[in-house]
Short mmCIF file of C-alpha atoms in Angstrom, two decimals:
data_model
loop_
_atom_site.label_atom_id
_atom_site.label_comp_id
_atom_site.label_asym_id
_atom_site.label_seq_id
_atom_site.Cartn_x
_atom_site.Cartn_y
_atom_site.Cartn_z
CA UNK A 1 87.81 69.62 90.00
CA UNK A 2 89.82 69.49 86.81
CA UNK A 3 92.32 72.13 85.71
CA UNK A 4 89.93 73.21 82.96
CA UNK A 5 87.00 73.61 85.35
CA UNK A 6 88.83 75.77 87.86
CA UNK A 7 90.38 78.02 85.24
CA UNK A 8 93.93 76.67 85.54
CA UNK A 9 95.94 74.70 83.05
CA UNK A 10 95.90 74.95 79.28
CA UNK A 11 93.22 77.66 79.08
CA UNK A 12 94.52 80.06 81.72
CA UNK A 13 96.12 82.45 79.24
CA UNK A 14 99.32 83.02 81.19
CA UNK A 15 102.79 83.14 79.60
CA UNK A 16 101.27 83.18 76.13
CA UNK A 17 101.21 85.69 73.36
CA UNK A 18 97.96 87.66 73.53
CA UNK A 19 97.36 87.21 77.26
CA UNK A 20 95.59 90.23 78.72
CA UNK A 21 97.08 90.06 82.20
CA UNK A 22 100.49 91.45 83.14
CA UNK A 23 103.17 88.91 83.99
CA UNK A 24 103.87 90.51 87.37
CA UNK A 25 101.46 91.12 90.22
CA UNK A 26 100.17 94.67 90.37
CA UNK A 27 98.24 94.73 93.65
CA UNK A 28 95.29 96.39 91.85
CA UNK A 29 92.10 94.83 93.17
CA UNK A 30 90.28 94.15 89.88
CA UNK A 31 93.34 92.56 88.31
CA UNK A 32 94.02 90.49 91.41
CA UNK A 33 90.43 89.25 91.39
CA UNK A 34 90.93 87.98 87.85
CA UNK A 35 94.33 86.50 88.67
CA UNK A 36 93.04 84.68 91.74
CA UNK A 37 90.08 83.28 89.83
CA UNK A 38 92.46 81.85 87.27
CA UNK A 39 95.36 80.70 89.46
CA UNK A 40 93.81 79.65 92.77
CA UNK A 41 91.17 77.14 93.71
CA UNK A 42 88.37 79.56 94.56
CA UNK A 43 85.43 77.28 93.91
CA UNK A 44 83.04 76.44 96.70
CA UNK A 45 84.00 73.24 98.51
CA UNK A 46 81.46 70.55 99.37
CA UNK A 47 78.69 72.26 97.42
CA UNK A 48 77.66 72.03 93.78
CA UNK A 49 75.33 73.82 91.41
CA UNK A 50 72.86 70.97 91.84
CA UNK A 51 72.45 70.70 88.06
CA UNK A 52 74.26 67.37 88.13
CA UNK A 53 71.24 65.98 89.98
CA UNK A 54 69.20 66.28 86.80
CA UNK A 55 69.36 64.46 83.46
CA UNK A 56 67.43 64.62 80.21
CA UNK A 57 65.49 61.64 78.94
CA UNK A 58 66.87 60.90 75.46
CA UNK A 59 64.53 60.91 72.49
CA UNK A 60 65.75 58.38 69.92
CA UNK A 61 63.40 59.71 67.22
CA UNK A 62 63.50 63.53 67.40
CA UNK A 63 61.78 64.01 63.99
CA UNK A 64 64.02 67.07 63.41
CA UNK A 65 66.83 68.16 61.14
CA UNK A 66 69.63 69.36 63.45
CA UNK A 67 69.96 72.52 61.35
CA UNK A 68 66.39 73.47 62.33
CA UNK A 69 67.31 73.76 66.00
CA UNK A 70 67.37 77.47 66.87
CA UNK A 71 68.55 79.40 69.90
CA UNK A 72 66.77 82.71 69.33
CA UNK A 73 64.59 83.78 72.22
CA UNK A 74 63.36 86.84 74.10
CA UNK A 75 64.32 88.47 77.38
CA UNK A 76 62.26 91.23 78.94
CA UNK A 77 60.36 91.46 75.67
CA UNK A 78 63.55 91.92 73.61
CA UNK A 79 64.56 89.52 70.88
CA UNK A 80 67.93 87.86 71.50
CA UNK A 81 69.94 85.51 69.28
CA UNK A 82 70.75 83.17 72.17
CA UNK A 83 69.41 82.78 75.72
CA UNK A 84 73.02 82.97 76.95
CA UNK A 85 74.75 85.60 79.07
CA UNK A 86 78.36 86.41 79.79
CA UNK A 87 77.95 87.24 83.43
CA UNK A 88 79.39 90.34 85.08
CA UNK A 89 83.07 89.79 85.75
CA UNK A 90 85.50 92.70 85.48
CA UNK A 91 86.54 96.22 84.46
CA UNK A 92 88.12 99.18 86.17
CA UNK A 93 91.71 98.98 84.96
CA UNK A 94 93.55 99.04 81.65
CA UNK A 95 94.06 95.27 81.65
CA UNK A 96 90.55 94.35 82.74
CA UNK A 97 89.09 96.90 80.34
CA UNK A 98 90.81 94.97 77.53
CA UNK A 99 89.10 91.81 78.77
CA UNK A 100 85.74 93.59 78.62
CA UNK A 101 86.45 94.69 75.07
CA UNK A 102 87.24 91.13 74.01
CA UNK A 103 84.12 89.85 75.74
CA UNK A 104 81.99 92.51 74.03
CA UNK A 105 83.34 91.87 70.59
CA UNK A 106 82.85 88.15 70.88
CA UNK A 107 79.41 88.41 72.49
CA UNK A 108 78.34 90.62 69.62
CA UNK A 109 79.48 88.10 67.02
CA UNK A 110 77.79 85.20 68.80
CA UNK A 111 74.65 86.99 70.00
CA UNK A 112 75.19 86.56 73.74
CA UNK A 113 74.06 89.14 76.27
CA UNK A 114 76.89 90.78 78.24
CA UNK A 115 77.25 91.93 81.83
CA UNK A 116 80.15 94.10 82.88
CA UNK A 117 81.77 94.17 86.29
CA UNK A 118 80.87 96.76 88.91
CA UNK A 119 80.90 100.21 87.30
CA UNK A 120 81.31 101.87 90.66
CA UNK A 121 84.99 102.61 89.99
CA UNK A 122 84.18 104.48 86.79
CA UNK A 123 81.37 106.48 88.40
CA UNK A 124 83.83 107.62 91.08
CA UNK A 125 86.80 108.04 88.71
CA UNK A 126 85.95 109.27 85.23
CA UNK A 127 89.31 108.15 83.81
CA UNK A 128 88.19 104.53 84.26
CA UNK A 129 84.96 104.93 82.25
CA UNK A 130 86.57 103.66 79.04
CA UNK A 131 87.20 100.25 80.65
CA UNK A 132 83.40 99.70 80.78
CA UNK A 133 82.42 101.50 77.57
CA UNK A 134 81.57 98.42 75.53
CA UNK A 135 78.47 99.51 73.56
CA UNK A 136 80.58 100.73 70.61
CA UNK A 137 81.89 97.19 70.25
CA UNK A 138 78.54 95.48 70.76
CA UNK A 139 75.78 97.54 69.15
CA UNK A 140 73.03 94.91 69.02
CA UNK A 141 73.19 92.73 72.14
CA UNK A 142 71.68 93.38 75.59
CA UNK A 143 74.28 94.92 77.93
CA UNK A 144 73.89 94.91 81.74
CA UNK A 145 75.58 97.59 83.78
CA UNK A 146 76.40 96.44 87.30
CA UNK A 147 76.68 98.03 90.74
CA UNK A 148 76.83 96.71 94.29
CA UNK A 149 73.45 97.18 95.89
CA UNK A 150 75.17 98.04 99.18
CA UNK A 151 76.49 101.21 97.55
CA UNK A 152 72.96 102.59 97.83
CA UNK A 153 73.74 102.80 101.57
CA UNK A 154 77.05 104.58 100.93
CA UNK A 155 76.06 107.63 98.98
CA UNK A 156 75.15 106.22 95.58
CA UNK A 157 71.91 107.66 94.30
CA UNK A 158 69.74 107.55 91.19
CA UNK A 159 72.05 109.89 89.28
CA UNK A 160 75.05 107.64 89.97
CA UNK A 161 73.08 104.64 88.73
CA UNK A 162 72.09 106.53 85.60
CA UNK A 163 75.75 107.37 85.06
CA UNK A 164 76.71 103.69 85.36
CA UNK A 165 74.18 102.79 82.71
CA UNK A 166 75.45 105.60 80.44
CA UNK A 167 79.08 104.57 80.82
CA UNK A 168 78.38 100.98 79.74
CA UNK A 169 75.81 101.98 77.12
CA UNK A 170 73.60 99.49 78.94
CA UNK A 171 70.01 98.46 78.38
CA UNK A 172 69.51 97.58 82.04
CA UNK A 173 71.15 97.73 85.46
CA UNK A 174 71.78 94.79 87.74
CA UNK A 175 72.47 95.34 91.43
CA UNK A 176 74.60 92.65 93.00
CA UNK A 177 74.14 91.33 96.54
CA UNK A 178 77.45 90.19 98.03
CA UNK A 179 77.14 90.37 101.80
CA UNK A 180 79.58 87.57 102.63
CA UNK A 181 82.16 88.88 100.16
CA UNK A 182 82.04 92.30 101.81
CA UNK A 183 82.76 90.71 105.20
CA UNK A 184 85.91 89.02 103.99
CA UNK A 185 87.03 91.74 101.59
CA UNK A 186 89.57 94.14 103.09
CA UNK A 187 87.66 97.12 101.67
CA UNK A 188 84.24 95.69 102.60
CA UNK A 189 81.08 97.78 103.11
CA UNK A 190 78.98 96.05 105.76
CA UNK A 191 75.76 98.08 106.06
CA UNK A 192 73.06 96.07 104.28
CA UNK A 193 70.23 97.49 106.39
CA UNK A 194 67.19 99.02 104.64
CA UNK A 195 68.38 98.00 101.20
CA UNK A 196 65.09 96.64 99.99
CA UNK A 197 63.43 100.05 100.29
CA UNK A 198 66.31 101.71 98.49
CA UNK A 199 66.13 99.12 95.69
CA UNK A 200 62.43 99.80 95.38
CA UNK A 201 62.99 103.55 95.14
CA UNK A 202 65.61 103.02 92.43
CA UNK A 203 63.38 100.66 90.46
CA UNK A 204 60.67 103.38 90.46
CA UNK A 205 62.95 106.17 89.34
CA UNK A 206 65.40 104.63 86.84
CA UNK A 207 64.23 104.58 83.23
CA UNK A 208 65.83 101.23 82.41
CA UNK A 209 64.94 97.84 83.94
CA UNK A 210 66.65 97.14 87.25
CA UNK A 211 67.49 93.57 88.20
CA UNK A 212 69.14 91.95 91.19
CA UNK A 213 71.74 89.20 91.33
CA UNK A 214 73.82 87.35 93.86
CA UNK A 215 77.54 86.74 93.32
CA UNK A 216 77.59 83.00 94.02
CA UNK A 217 75.57 82.20 97.10
CA UNK A 218 72.18 82.20 95.47
CA UNK A 219 68.82 84.00 95.73
CA UNK A 220 66.08 81.82 97.19
CA UNK A 221 62.38 81.99 96.34
CA UNK A 222 61.30 84.04 99.35
CA UNK A 223 63.99 86.67 98.74
CA UNK A 224 63.16 86.77 95.05
CA UNK A 225 59.50 87.42 95.79
CA UNK A 226 60.38 90.39 97.98
CA UNK A 227 62.63 91.76 95.23
CA UNK A 228 60.02 91.27 92.46
CA UNK A 229 57.42 92.96 94.70
CA UNK A 230 59.84 95.88 95.15
CA UNK A 231 59.95 96.33 91.37
CA UNK A 232 62.92 94.24 90.26
CA UNK A 233 62.52 93.55 86.55
CA UNK A 234 64.55 90.36 86.72
CA UNK A 235 66.46 88.12 89.13
CA UNK A 236 69.77 86.40 88.47
CA UNK A 237 70.00 83.65 91.07
CA UNK A 238 73.81 83.36 90.79
CA UNK A 239 73.76 80.25 92.93
CA UNK A 240 76.42 78.31 94.73
CA UNK A 241 78.48 75.71 92.92
CA UNK A 242 80.92 77.98 91.11
CA UNK A 243 83.18 80.71 92.44
CA UNK A 244 83.07 81.38 96.17
CA UNK A 245 83.97 84.97 96.80
CA UNK A 246 84.79 84.27 100.42
CA UNK A 247 87.47 81.94 99.04
CA UNK A 248 88.67 84.65 96.62
CA UNK A 249 88.88 87.32 99.30
CA UNK A 250 90.71 85.12 101.82
CA UNK A 251 93.72 85.37 99.48
CA UNK A 252 93.62 89.16 99.63
CA UNK A 253 92.78 89.81 103.27
CA UNK A 254 95.83 90.55 105.48
CA UNK A 255 93.85 89.77 108.66
CA UNK A 256 94.65 86.19 109.70
CA UNK A 257 91.40 85.88 111.64
CA UNK A 258 89.28 86.76 108.63
CA UNK A 259 91.34 84.56 106.35
CA UNK A 260 90.80 81.60 108.68
CA UNK A 261 87.10 82.39 109.14
CA UNK A 262 86.57 82.44 105.39
CA UNK A 263 87.36 78.71 105.28
CA UNK A 264 84.25 77.97 107.35
CA UNK A 265 82.11 79.33 104.51
CA UNK A 266 83.62 77.31 101.66
CA UNK A 267 80.41 75.23 101.43
CA UNK A 268 78.00 78.12 102.02
CA UNK A 269 75.14 78.98 99.72
CA UNK A 270 72.02 77.87 97.93
CA UNK A 271 72.63 75.66 94.90
CA UNK A 272 71.83 77.09 91.50
CA UNK A 273 69.33 74.41 90.59
CA UNK A 274 67.40 74.80 93.85
CA UNK A 275 67.35 78.57 93.44
CA UNK A 276 65.95 78.38 89.90
CA UNK A 277 63.22 75.95 90.96
CA UNK A 278 62.28 78.03 94.00
CA UNK A 279 62.22 81.36 92.23
CA UNK A 280 60.21 80.04 89.32
CA UNK A 281 57.69 78.46 91.69
CA UNK A 282 57.41 81.72 93.63
CA UNK A 283 57.10 83.93 90.54
CA UNK A 284 55.90 81.93 87.49
CA UNK A 285 56.21 84.91 85.15
CA UNK A 286 59.17 86.88 86.52
CA UNK A 287 62.16 87.30 84.23
CA UNK A 288 64.85 84.93 85.55
CA UNK A 289 68.55 84.30 84.84
CA UNK A 290 70.12 81.04 85.96
CA UNK A 291 73.82 81.29 86.74
CA UNK A 292 76.31 79.94 89.19
CA UNK A 293 78.69 77.10 88.35
CA UNK A 294 77.42 76.48 84.82
CA UNK A 295 80.12 74.57 82.92
CA UNK A 296 78.71 73.82 79.49
CA UNK A 297 75.71 73.90 77.20
CA UNK A 298 74.16 70.87 78.92
CA UNK A 299 74.14 72.86 82.20
CA UNK A 300 72.59 75.80 80.32
CA UNK A 301 69.89 73.55 78.93
CA UNK A 302 69.10 72.23 82.41
CA UNK A 303 68.90 75.80 83.82
CA UNK A 304 66.45 76.77 81.06
CA UNK A 305 64.36 73.61 81.44
CA UNK A 306 64.15 74.23 85.21
CA UNK A 307 62.67 77.67 84.62
CA UNK A 308 65.35 80.22 83.72
CA UNK A 309 64.87 82.56 80.76
CA UNK A 310 68.58 83.00 80.26
CA UNK A 311 71.65 81.04 81.36
CA UNK A 312 74.76 82.88 82.60
CA UNK A 313 78.42 81.89 82.47
CA UNK A 314 81.20 83.56 84.43
CA UNK A 315 84.53 82.09 85.54
CA UNK A 316 84.27 79.10 83.16
CA UNK A 317 84.78 81.63 80.31
CA UNK A 318 87.45 83.72 81.98
CA UNK A 319 90.52 81.67 81.05
CA UNK A 320 89.52 81.72 77.37
CA UNK A 321 88.75 85.43 77.50
CA UNK A 322 92.20 86.20 78.84
CA UNK A 323 93.95 83.85 76.43
CA UNK A 324 92.76 85.11 73.04
CA UNK A 325 89.78 86.16 70.99
CA UNK A 326 90.00 82.87 69.12
CA UNK A 327 89.86 80.85 72.33
CA UNK A 328 86.86 82.79 73.61
CA UNK A 329 85.05 82.46 70.27
CA UNK A 330 85.61 78.71 70.26
CA UNK A 331 84.41 78.44 73.85
CA UNK A 332 81.14 80.23 73.18
CA UNK A 333 80.60 78.28 69.97
CA UNK A 334 81.07 75.04 71.93
CA UNK A 335 78.46 76.02 74.53
CA UNK A 336 75.99 76.83 71.77
CA UNK A 337 76.67 73.49 70.06
CA UNK A 338 76.14 71.63 73.31
CA UNK A 339 72.91 73.46 73.96
CA UNK A 340 71.56 72.76 70.43
CA UNK A 341 72.59 69.13 70.76
CA UNK A 342 70.59 68.75 74.00
CA UNK A 343 67.57 70.23 72.23
CA UNK A 344 67.97 67.86 69.30
CA UNK A 345 68.45 64.96 71.71
CA UNK A 346 65.07 65.62 73.39
CA UNK A 347 63.27 66.46 70.18
CA UNK A 348 62.65 70.23 70.46
CA UNK A 349 63.61 72.84 67.87
CA UNK A 350 63.37 76.02 69.91
CA UNK A 351 63.97 77.52 73.35
CA UNK A 352 60.27 77.59 74.28
CA UNK A 353 60.12 73.86 73.64
CA UNK A 354 63.13 73.36 75.90
CA UNK A 355 61.56 75.43 78.68
CA UNK A 356 58.32 73.42 78.40
CA UNK A 357 59.94 69.99 78.13
CA UNK A 358 58.86 67.12 80.35
CA UNK A 359 62.11 65.26 79.58
CA UNK A 360 64.20 66.72 82.38
CA UNK A 361 64.17 64.30 85.27
CA UNK A 362 65.71 64.34 88.70
CA UNK A 363 68.09 61.42 89.02
CA UNK A 364 66.90 58.68 91.35
CA UNK A 365 70.08 58.83 93.37
CA UNK A 366 70.55 62.61 92.87
#
């Protein structure tokens, strides 16, 4: 993995004017999560997104003007300027709140959807609400509030979920599933029993769409079917191939046994490509986000062609987001250019054409 791919190197944002992280360690969990994702090798080892197993068949005569290639699409019946999502990453402190603000401002300019990190901290501590309050900076884009699904087993009810949506000014709520992270996290909550029923009850009672995502180990087709049947409005597969949160948490856990055990799960998970294919086969019409280890607009195009309705980027944007607004803007613009170039290269002028293409092939030796 290169320094750019793992968030280190020229784009990490440290020791530069405009960096949003303090120079010294603070010990605060949300800041340390960001710091570890930028400074340590926290990618899964021995597992990839699976997107590299696919390639587009080039069309030498696209019969298009490149300027005609458009990224506008729909998600859950809502018009969006791009089928691209800044995945849930952070919030809950002054420094990470500033990152959310930068993400929101840039997402609004570029027309990307935006997920915020877990809003649990702000629901429990009102003084942190401002670090997630991004709607004022992004009035037109879809915003996803985020909570750990396991919190439904630890006292969080419908009113708390409503409050999370209100704090972020969100259009929808996504519940994240992070069982392995909770095991290796010092503060972990380990009771995942009966969650499907609680998710179903929440989906029935909350007035906004409720989706479910993983955090980097992937949602397979069978699990997705159970979640859709329970009322989930969308699934974000968040597959393996990007950040491994067992790797992140091993750097924070003071227990040597758990730190050592985390290493055994460095290659754990379901690859992003496999998850997208499985979920789309299981639910041909369910709203679907493809994320997990996406690096560029070519990966986004592959995710969409495999069946996703939206492609999500997380840690691959984080270094730019911390560095400066200009760096983040350039990074998003680059992804869009890469995506449009793929579409031109296979001779389609819109996202529906990309999703219906027959020009994505599995590599013979993939």
